[in-house]
PDB file of C-alpha atoms and ligand atoms in Angstrom:
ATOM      1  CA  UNK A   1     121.694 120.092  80.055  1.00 54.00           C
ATOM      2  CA  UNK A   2     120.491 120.901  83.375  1.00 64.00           C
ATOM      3  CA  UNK A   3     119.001 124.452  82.709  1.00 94.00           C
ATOM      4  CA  UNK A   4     115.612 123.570  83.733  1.00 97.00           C
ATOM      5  CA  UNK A   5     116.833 122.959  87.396  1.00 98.00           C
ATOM      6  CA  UNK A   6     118.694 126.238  87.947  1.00 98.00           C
ATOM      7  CA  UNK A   7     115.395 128.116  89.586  1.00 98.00           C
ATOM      8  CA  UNK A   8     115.490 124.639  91.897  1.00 98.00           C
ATOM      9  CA  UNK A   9     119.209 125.583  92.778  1.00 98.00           C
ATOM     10  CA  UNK A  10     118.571 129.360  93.124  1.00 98.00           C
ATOM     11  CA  UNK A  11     116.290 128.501  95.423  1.00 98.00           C
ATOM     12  CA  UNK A  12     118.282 126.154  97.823  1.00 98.00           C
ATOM     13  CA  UNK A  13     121.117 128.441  97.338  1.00 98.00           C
ATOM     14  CA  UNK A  14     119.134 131.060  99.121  1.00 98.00           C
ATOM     15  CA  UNK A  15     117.353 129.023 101.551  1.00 97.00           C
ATOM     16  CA  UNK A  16     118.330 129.818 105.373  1.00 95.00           C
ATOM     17  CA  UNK A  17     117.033 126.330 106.583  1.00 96.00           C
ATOM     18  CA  UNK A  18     117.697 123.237 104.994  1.00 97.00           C
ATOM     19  CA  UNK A  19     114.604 122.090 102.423  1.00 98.00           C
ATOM     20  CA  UNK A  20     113.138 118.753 102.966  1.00 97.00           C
ATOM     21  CA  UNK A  21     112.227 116.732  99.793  1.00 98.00           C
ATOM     22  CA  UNK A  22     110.523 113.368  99.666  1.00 98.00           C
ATOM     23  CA  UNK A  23     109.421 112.021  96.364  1.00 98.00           C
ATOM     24  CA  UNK A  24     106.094 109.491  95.766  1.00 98.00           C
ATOM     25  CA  UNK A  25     105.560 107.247  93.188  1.00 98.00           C
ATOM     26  CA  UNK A  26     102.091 105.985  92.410  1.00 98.00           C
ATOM     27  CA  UNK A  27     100.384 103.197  90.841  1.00 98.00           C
ATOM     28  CA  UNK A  28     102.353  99.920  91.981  1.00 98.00           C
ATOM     29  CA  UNK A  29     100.997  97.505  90.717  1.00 98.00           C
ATOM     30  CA  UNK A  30     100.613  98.954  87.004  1.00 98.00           C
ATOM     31  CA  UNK A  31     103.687  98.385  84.559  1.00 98.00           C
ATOM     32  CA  UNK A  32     106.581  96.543  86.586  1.00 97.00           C
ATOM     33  CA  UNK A  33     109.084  96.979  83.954  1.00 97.00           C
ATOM     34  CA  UNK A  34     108.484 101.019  84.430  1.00 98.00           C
ATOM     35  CA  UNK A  35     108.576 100.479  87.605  1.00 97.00           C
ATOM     36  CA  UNK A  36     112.206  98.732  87.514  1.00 97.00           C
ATOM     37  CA  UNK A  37     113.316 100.920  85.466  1.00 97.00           C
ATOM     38  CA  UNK A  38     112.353 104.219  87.671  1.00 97.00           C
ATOM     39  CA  UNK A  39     113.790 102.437  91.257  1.00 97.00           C
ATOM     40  CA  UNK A  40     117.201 101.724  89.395  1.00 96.00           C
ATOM     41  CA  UNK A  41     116.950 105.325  89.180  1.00 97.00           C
ATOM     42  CA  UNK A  42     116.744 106.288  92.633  1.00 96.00           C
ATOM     43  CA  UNK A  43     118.709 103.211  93.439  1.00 95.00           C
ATOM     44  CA  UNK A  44     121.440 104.412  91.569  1.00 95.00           C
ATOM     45  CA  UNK A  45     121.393 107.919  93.865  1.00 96.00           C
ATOM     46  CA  UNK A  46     120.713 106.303  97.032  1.00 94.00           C
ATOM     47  CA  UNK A  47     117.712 108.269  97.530  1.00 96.00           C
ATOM     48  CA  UNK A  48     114.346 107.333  99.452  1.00 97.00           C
ATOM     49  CA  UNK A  49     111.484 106.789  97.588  1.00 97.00           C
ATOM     50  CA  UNK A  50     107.638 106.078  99.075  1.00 97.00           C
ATOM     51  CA  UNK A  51     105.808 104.204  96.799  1.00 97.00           C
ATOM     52  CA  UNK A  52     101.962 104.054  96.524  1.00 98.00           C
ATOM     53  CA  UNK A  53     100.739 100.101  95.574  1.00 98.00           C
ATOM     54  CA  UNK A  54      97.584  99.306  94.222  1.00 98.00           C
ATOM     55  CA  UNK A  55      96.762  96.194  96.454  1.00 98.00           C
ATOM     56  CA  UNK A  56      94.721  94.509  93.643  1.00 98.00           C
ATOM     57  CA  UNK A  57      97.075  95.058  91.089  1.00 98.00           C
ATOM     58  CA  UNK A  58     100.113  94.706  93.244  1.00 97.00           C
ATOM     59  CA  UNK A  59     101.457  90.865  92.055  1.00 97.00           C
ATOM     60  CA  UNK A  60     104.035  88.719  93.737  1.00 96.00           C
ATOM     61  CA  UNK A  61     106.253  90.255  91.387  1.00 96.00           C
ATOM     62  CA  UNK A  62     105.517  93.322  91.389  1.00 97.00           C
ATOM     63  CA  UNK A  63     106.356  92.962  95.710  1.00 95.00           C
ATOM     64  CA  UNK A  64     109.838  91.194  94.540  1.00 95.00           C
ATOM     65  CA  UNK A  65     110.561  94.599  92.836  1.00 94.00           C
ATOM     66  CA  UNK A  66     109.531  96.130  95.487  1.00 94.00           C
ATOM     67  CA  UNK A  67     111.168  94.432  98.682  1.00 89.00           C
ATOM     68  CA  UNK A  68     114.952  93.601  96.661  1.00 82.00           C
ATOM     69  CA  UNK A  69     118.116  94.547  98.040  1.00 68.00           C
ATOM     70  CA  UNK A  70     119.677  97.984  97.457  1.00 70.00           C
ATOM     71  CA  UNK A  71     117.021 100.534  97.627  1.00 80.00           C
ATOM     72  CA  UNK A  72     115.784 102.864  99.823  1.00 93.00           C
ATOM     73  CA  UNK A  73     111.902 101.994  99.279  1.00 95.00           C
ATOM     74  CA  UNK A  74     108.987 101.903 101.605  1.00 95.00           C
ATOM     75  CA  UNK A  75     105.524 101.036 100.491  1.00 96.00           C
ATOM     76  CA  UNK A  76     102.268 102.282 101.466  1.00 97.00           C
ATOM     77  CA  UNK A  77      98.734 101.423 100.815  1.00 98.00           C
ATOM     78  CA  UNK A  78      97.142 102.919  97.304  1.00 98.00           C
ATOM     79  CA  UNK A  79      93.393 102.621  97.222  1.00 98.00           C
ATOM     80  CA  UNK A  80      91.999  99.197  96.887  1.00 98.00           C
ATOM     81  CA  UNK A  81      91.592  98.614  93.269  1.00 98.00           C
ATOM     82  CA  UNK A  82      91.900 102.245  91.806  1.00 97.00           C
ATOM     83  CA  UNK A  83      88.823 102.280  90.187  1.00 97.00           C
ATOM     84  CA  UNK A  84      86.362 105.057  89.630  1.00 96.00           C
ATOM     85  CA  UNK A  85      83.135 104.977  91.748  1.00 96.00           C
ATOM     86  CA  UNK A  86      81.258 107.774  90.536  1.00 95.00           C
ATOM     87  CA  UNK A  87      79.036 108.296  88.091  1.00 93.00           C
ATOM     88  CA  UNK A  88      79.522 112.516  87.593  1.00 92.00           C
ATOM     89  CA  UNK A  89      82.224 114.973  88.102  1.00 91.00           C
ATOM     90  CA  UNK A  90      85.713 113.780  88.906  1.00 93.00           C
ATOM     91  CA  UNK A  91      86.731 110.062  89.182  1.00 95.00           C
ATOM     92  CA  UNK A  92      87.171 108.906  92.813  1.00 96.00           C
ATOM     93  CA  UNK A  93      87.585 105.660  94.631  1.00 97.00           C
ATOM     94  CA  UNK A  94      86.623 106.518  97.795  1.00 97.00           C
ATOM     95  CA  UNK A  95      84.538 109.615  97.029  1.00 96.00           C
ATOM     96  CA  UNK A  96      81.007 110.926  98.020  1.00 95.00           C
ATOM     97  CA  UNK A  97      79.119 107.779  96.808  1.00 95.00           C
ATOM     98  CA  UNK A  98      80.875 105.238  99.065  1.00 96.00           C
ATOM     99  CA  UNK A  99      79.747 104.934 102.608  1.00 97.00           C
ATOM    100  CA  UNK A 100      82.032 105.132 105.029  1.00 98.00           C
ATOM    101  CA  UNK A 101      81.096 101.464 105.485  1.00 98.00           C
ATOM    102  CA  UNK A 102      82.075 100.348 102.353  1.00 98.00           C
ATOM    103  CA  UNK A 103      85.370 102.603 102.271  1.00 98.00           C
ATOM    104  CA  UNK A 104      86.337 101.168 105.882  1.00 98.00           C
ATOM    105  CA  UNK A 105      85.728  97.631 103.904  1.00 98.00           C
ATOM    106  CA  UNK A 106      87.388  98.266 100.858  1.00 98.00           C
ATOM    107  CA  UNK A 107      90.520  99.978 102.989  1.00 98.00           C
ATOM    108  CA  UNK A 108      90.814  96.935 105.024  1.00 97.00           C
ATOM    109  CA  UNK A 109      90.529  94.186 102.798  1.00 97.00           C
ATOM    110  CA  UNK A 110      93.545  96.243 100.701  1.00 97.00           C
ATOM    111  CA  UNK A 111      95.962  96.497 103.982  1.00 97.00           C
ATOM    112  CA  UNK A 112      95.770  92.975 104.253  1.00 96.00           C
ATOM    113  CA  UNK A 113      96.008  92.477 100.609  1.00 96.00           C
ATOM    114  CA  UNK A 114      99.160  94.424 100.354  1.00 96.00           C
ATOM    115  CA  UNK A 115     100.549  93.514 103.784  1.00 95.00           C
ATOM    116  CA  UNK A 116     100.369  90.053 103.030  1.00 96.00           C
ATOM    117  CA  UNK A 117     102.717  90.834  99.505  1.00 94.00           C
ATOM    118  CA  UNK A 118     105.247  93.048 100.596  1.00 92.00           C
ATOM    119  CA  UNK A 119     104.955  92.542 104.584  1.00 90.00           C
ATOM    120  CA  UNK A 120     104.688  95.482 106.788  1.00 86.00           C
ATOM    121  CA  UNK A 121     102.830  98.499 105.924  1.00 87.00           C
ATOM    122  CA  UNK A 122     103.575 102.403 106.830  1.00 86.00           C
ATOM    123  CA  UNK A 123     100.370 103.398 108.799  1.00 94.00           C
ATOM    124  CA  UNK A 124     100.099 105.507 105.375  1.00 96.00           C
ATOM    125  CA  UNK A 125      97.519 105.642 102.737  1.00 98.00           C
ATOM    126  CA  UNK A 126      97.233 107.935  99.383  1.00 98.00           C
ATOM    127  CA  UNK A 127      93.626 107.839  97.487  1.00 97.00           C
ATOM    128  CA  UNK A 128      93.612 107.567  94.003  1.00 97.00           C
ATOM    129  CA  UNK A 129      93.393 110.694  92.049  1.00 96.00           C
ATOM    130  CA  UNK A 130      94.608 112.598  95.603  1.00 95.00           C
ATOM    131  CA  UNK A 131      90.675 113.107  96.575  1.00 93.00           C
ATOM    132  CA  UNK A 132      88.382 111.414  98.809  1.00 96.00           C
ATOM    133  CA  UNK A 133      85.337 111.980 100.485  1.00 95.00           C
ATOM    134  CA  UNK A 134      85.037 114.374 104.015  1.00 95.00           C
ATOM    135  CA  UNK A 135      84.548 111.200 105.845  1.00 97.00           C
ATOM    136  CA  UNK A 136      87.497 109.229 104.700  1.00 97.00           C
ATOM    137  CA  UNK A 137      90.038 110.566 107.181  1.00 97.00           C
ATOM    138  CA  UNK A 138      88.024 109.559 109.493  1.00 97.00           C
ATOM    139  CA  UNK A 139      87.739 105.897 108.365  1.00 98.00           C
ATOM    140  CA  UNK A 140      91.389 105.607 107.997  1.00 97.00           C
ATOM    141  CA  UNK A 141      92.258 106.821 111.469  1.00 97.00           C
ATOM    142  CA  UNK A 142      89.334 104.625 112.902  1.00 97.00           C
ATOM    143  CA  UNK A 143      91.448 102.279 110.975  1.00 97.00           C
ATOM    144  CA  UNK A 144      94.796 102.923 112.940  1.00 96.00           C
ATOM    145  CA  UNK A 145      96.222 105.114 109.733  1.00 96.00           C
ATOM    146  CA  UNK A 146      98.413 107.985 110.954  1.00 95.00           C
ATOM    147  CA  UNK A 147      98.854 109.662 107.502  1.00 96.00           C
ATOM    148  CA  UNK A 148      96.946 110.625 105.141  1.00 97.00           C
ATOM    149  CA  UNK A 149      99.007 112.165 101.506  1.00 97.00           C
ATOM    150  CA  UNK A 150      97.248 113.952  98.718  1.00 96.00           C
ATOM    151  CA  UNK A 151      97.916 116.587  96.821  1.00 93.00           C
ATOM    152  CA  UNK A 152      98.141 120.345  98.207  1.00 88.00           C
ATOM    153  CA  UNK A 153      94.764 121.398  96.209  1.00 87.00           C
ATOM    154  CA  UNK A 154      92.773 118.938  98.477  1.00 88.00           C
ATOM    155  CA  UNK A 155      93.425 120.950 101.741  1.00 87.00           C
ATOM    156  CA  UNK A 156      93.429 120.008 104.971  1.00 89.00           C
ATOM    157  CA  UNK A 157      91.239 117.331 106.575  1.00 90.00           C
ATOM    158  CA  UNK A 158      91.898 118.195 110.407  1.00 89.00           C
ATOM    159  CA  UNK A 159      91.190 114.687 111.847  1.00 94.00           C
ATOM    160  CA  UNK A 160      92.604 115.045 115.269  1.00 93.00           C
ATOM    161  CA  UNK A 161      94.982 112.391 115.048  1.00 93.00           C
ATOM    162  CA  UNK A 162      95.611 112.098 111.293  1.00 95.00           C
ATOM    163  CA  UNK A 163      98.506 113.643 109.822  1.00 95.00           C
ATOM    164  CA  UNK A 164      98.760 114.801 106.412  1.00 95.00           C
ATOM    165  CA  UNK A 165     101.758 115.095 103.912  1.00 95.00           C
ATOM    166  CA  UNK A 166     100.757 116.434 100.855  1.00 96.00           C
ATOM    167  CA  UNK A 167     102.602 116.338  97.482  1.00 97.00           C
ATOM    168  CA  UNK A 168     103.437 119.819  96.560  1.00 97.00           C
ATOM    169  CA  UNK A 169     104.693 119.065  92.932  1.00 97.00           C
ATOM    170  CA  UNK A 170     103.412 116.695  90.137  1.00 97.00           C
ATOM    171  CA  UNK A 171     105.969 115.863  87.571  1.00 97.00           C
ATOM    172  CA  UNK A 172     102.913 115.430  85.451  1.00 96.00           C
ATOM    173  CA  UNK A 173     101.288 119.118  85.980  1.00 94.00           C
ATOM    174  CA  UNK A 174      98.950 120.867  83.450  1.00 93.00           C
ATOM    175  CA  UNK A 175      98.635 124.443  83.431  1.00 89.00           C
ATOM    176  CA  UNK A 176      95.239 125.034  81.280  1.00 89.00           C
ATOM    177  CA  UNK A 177      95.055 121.342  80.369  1.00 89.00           C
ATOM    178  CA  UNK A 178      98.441 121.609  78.823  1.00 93.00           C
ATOM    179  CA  UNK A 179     101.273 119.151  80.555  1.00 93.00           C
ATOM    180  CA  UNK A 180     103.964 121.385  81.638  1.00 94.00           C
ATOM    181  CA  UNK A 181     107.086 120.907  80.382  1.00 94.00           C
ATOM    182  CA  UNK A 182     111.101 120.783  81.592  1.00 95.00           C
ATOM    183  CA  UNK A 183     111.766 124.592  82.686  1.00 96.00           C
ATOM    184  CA  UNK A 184     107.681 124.163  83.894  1.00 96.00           C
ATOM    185  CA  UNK A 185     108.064 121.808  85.797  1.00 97.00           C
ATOM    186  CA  UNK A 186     111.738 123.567  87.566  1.00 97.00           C
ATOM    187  CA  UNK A 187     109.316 126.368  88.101  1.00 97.00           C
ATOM    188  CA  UNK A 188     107.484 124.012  90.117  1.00 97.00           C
ATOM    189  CA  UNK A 189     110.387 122.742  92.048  1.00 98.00           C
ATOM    190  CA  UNK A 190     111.657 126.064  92.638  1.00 98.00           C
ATOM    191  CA  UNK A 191     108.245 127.573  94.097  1.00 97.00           C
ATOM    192  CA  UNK A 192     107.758 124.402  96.623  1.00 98.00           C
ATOM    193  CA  UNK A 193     111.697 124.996  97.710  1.00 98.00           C
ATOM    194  CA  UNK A 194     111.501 128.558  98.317  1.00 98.00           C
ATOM    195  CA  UNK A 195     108.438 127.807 100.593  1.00 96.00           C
ATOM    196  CA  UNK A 196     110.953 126.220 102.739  1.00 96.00           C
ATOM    197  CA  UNK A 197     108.892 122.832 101.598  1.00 92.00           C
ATOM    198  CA  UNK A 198     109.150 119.923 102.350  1.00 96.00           C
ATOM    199  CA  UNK A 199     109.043 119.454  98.877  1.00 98.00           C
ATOM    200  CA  UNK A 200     106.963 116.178  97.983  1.00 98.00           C
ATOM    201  CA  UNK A 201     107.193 115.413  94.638  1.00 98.00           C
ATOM    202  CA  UNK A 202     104.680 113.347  92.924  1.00 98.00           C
ATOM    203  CA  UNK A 203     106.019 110.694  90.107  1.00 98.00           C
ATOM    204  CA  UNK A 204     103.999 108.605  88.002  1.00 98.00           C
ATOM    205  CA  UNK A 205     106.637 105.470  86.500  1.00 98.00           C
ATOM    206  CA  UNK A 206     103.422 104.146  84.134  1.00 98.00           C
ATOM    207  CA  UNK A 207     103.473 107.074  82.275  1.00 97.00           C
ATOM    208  CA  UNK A 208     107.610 108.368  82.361  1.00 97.00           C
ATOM    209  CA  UNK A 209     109.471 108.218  79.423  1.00 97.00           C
ATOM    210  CA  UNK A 210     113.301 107.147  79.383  1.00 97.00           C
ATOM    211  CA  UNK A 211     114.007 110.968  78.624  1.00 96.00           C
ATOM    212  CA  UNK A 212     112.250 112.007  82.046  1.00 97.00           C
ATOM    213  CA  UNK A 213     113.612 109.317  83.984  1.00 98.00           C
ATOM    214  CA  UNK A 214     116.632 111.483  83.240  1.00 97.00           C
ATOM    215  CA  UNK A 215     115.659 114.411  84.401  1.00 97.00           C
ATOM    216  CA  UNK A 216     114.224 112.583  87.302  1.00 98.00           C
ATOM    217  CA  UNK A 217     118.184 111.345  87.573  1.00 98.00           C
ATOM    218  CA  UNK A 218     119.688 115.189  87.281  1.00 97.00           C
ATOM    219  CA  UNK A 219     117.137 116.082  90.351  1.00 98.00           C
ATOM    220  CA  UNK A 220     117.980 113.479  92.279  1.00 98.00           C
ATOM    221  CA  UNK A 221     121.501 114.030  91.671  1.00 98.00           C
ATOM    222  CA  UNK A 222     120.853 117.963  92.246  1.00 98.00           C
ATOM    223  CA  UNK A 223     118.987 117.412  95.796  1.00 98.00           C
ATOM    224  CA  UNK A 224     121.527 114.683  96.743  1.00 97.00           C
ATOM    225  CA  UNK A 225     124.773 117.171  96.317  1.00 97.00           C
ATOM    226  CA  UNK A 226     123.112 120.407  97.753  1.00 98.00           C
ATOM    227  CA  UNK A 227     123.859 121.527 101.335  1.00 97.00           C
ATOM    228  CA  UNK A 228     120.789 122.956 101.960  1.00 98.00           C
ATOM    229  CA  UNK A 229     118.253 120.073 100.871  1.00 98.00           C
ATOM    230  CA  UNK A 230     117.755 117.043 102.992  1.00 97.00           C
ATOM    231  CA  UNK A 231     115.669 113.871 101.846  1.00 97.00           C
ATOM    232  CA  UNK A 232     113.822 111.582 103.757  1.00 96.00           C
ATOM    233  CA  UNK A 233     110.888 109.328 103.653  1.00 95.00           C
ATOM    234  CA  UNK A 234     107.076 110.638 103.637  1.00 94.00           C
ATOM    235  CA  UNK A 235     105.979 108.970 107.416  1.00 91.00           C
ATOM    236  CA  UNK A 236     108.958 110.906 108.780  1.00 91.00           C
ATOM    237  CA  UNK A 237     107.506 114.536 107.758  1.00 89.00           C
ATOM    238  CA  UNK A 238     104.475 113.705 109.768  1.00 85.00           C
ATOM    239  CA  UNK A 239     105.185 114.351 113.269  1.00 70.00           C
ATOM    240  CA  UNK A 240     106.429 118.229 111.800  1.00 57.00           C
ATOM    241  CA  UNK A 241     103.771 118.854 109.547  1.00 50.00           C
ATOM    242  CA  UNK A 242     101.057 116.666 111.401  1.00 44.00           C
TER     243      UNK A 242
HETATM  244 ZN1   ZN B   1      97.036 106.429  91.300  1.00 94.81          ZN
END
């Protein structure tokens, strides 16, 4: 049953420090009911889960969800609206065609938005689609952000002052356009473990079905046994990976 997670376990077996793991979910905001039904999950574990909110689309329920008792959940800022401001190449919210002006403005507004829902924020923002311009680590440590997640493709920023915390594994991968699947996607685990991680791992509840929300269960139950992996929330990593 839990086949696909044996490279995961090879890996922590022979790991000589212990393996940090955090795990991300984005798009608050979008599908509440998915979004229950993915924090019972880590509920259910005990495990720590940052969660990325759209401020726009972030309702008061949606914060309810977010802010009840039981679970180990911290919010962070998501965008603004998650929408798509270019007119070529790959979509973007705060990409090449927004000013720093208007990305300072849009950033803002959303803090409050969001702060005002779910109360206080991690110093923590994650762009849509893990990209944003060269000038937007700038703007959010102008801002009084501290960290900055994406994804491991975008690199490294180097704002003096700016941490970053990068996912290292997207439960919704493509390799050639095709979505990887189960022993995939333990490939993946077991590559970003035997790194000696941490291991961020980047979940999407909009789009997981009830099947993968099982497997999400068996990895979370997998990472919470193990001796040599640790979990903890994304903000913490910063000050060693910063
Ligand atoms: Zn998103």
């Amino acid at each position: 049953m839990t086949g696909w997670l044996d490279p995961l376990r090879a890996a922590l077996d022979a790991a000589e420090e212990p393996v940090p793991f955090f795990f991300r979910d984005d798009d608050a905001g979008w599908d509440d009911d998915a979004l229950a039904a993915l924090l019972d999950v880590f509920e259910r574990h005990g495990m720590p889960l940052d969660v990325a909110a759209i401020p726009t689309e972030t309702t008061a329920r949606t914060a309810a969800l977010l802010r009840r008792r039981g679970g180990d959940v911290r919010v962070h800022q998501h965008g603004y609206a998650h929408v798509n401001h270019e007119a070529e190449g790959r979509k973007c919210e705060f990409g090449a065609s927004r000013a720093p002006e208007q990305q300072r403005a849009d950033v803002d507004r959303g803090r409050r938005l969001l702060a005002e829902l779910v109360g206080d924020l991690p110093s923590l923002f994650t762009p849509p689609w893990n990209r944003c311009a060269d000038w937007t680590p700038a703007v959010l440590r102008d801002l009084g952000f501290g960290i900055l997640s994406r994804d491991l493709s975008a690199g490294r920023a180097d704002v003096p002052g700016l941490a970053e915390v990068p996912v290292t594994v997207d439960w919704f991968a493509k390799r050639r356009k095709v979505p990887v699947d189960r022993d995939g996607r333990g490939g993946l685990l077991a590559q970003s473990a035997a790194t000696g991680g941490p291991v961020g791992v980047m979940l999407h509840h909009a789009v997981t079905s009830a099947e993968e929300r099982a497997d999400v269960s068996d990895l979370l139950a997998l990472v919470a046994a193990h001796p040599a992996a640790t979990t903890v929330h994304l903000d913490a990593l910063a000050a060693r990976v910063g």
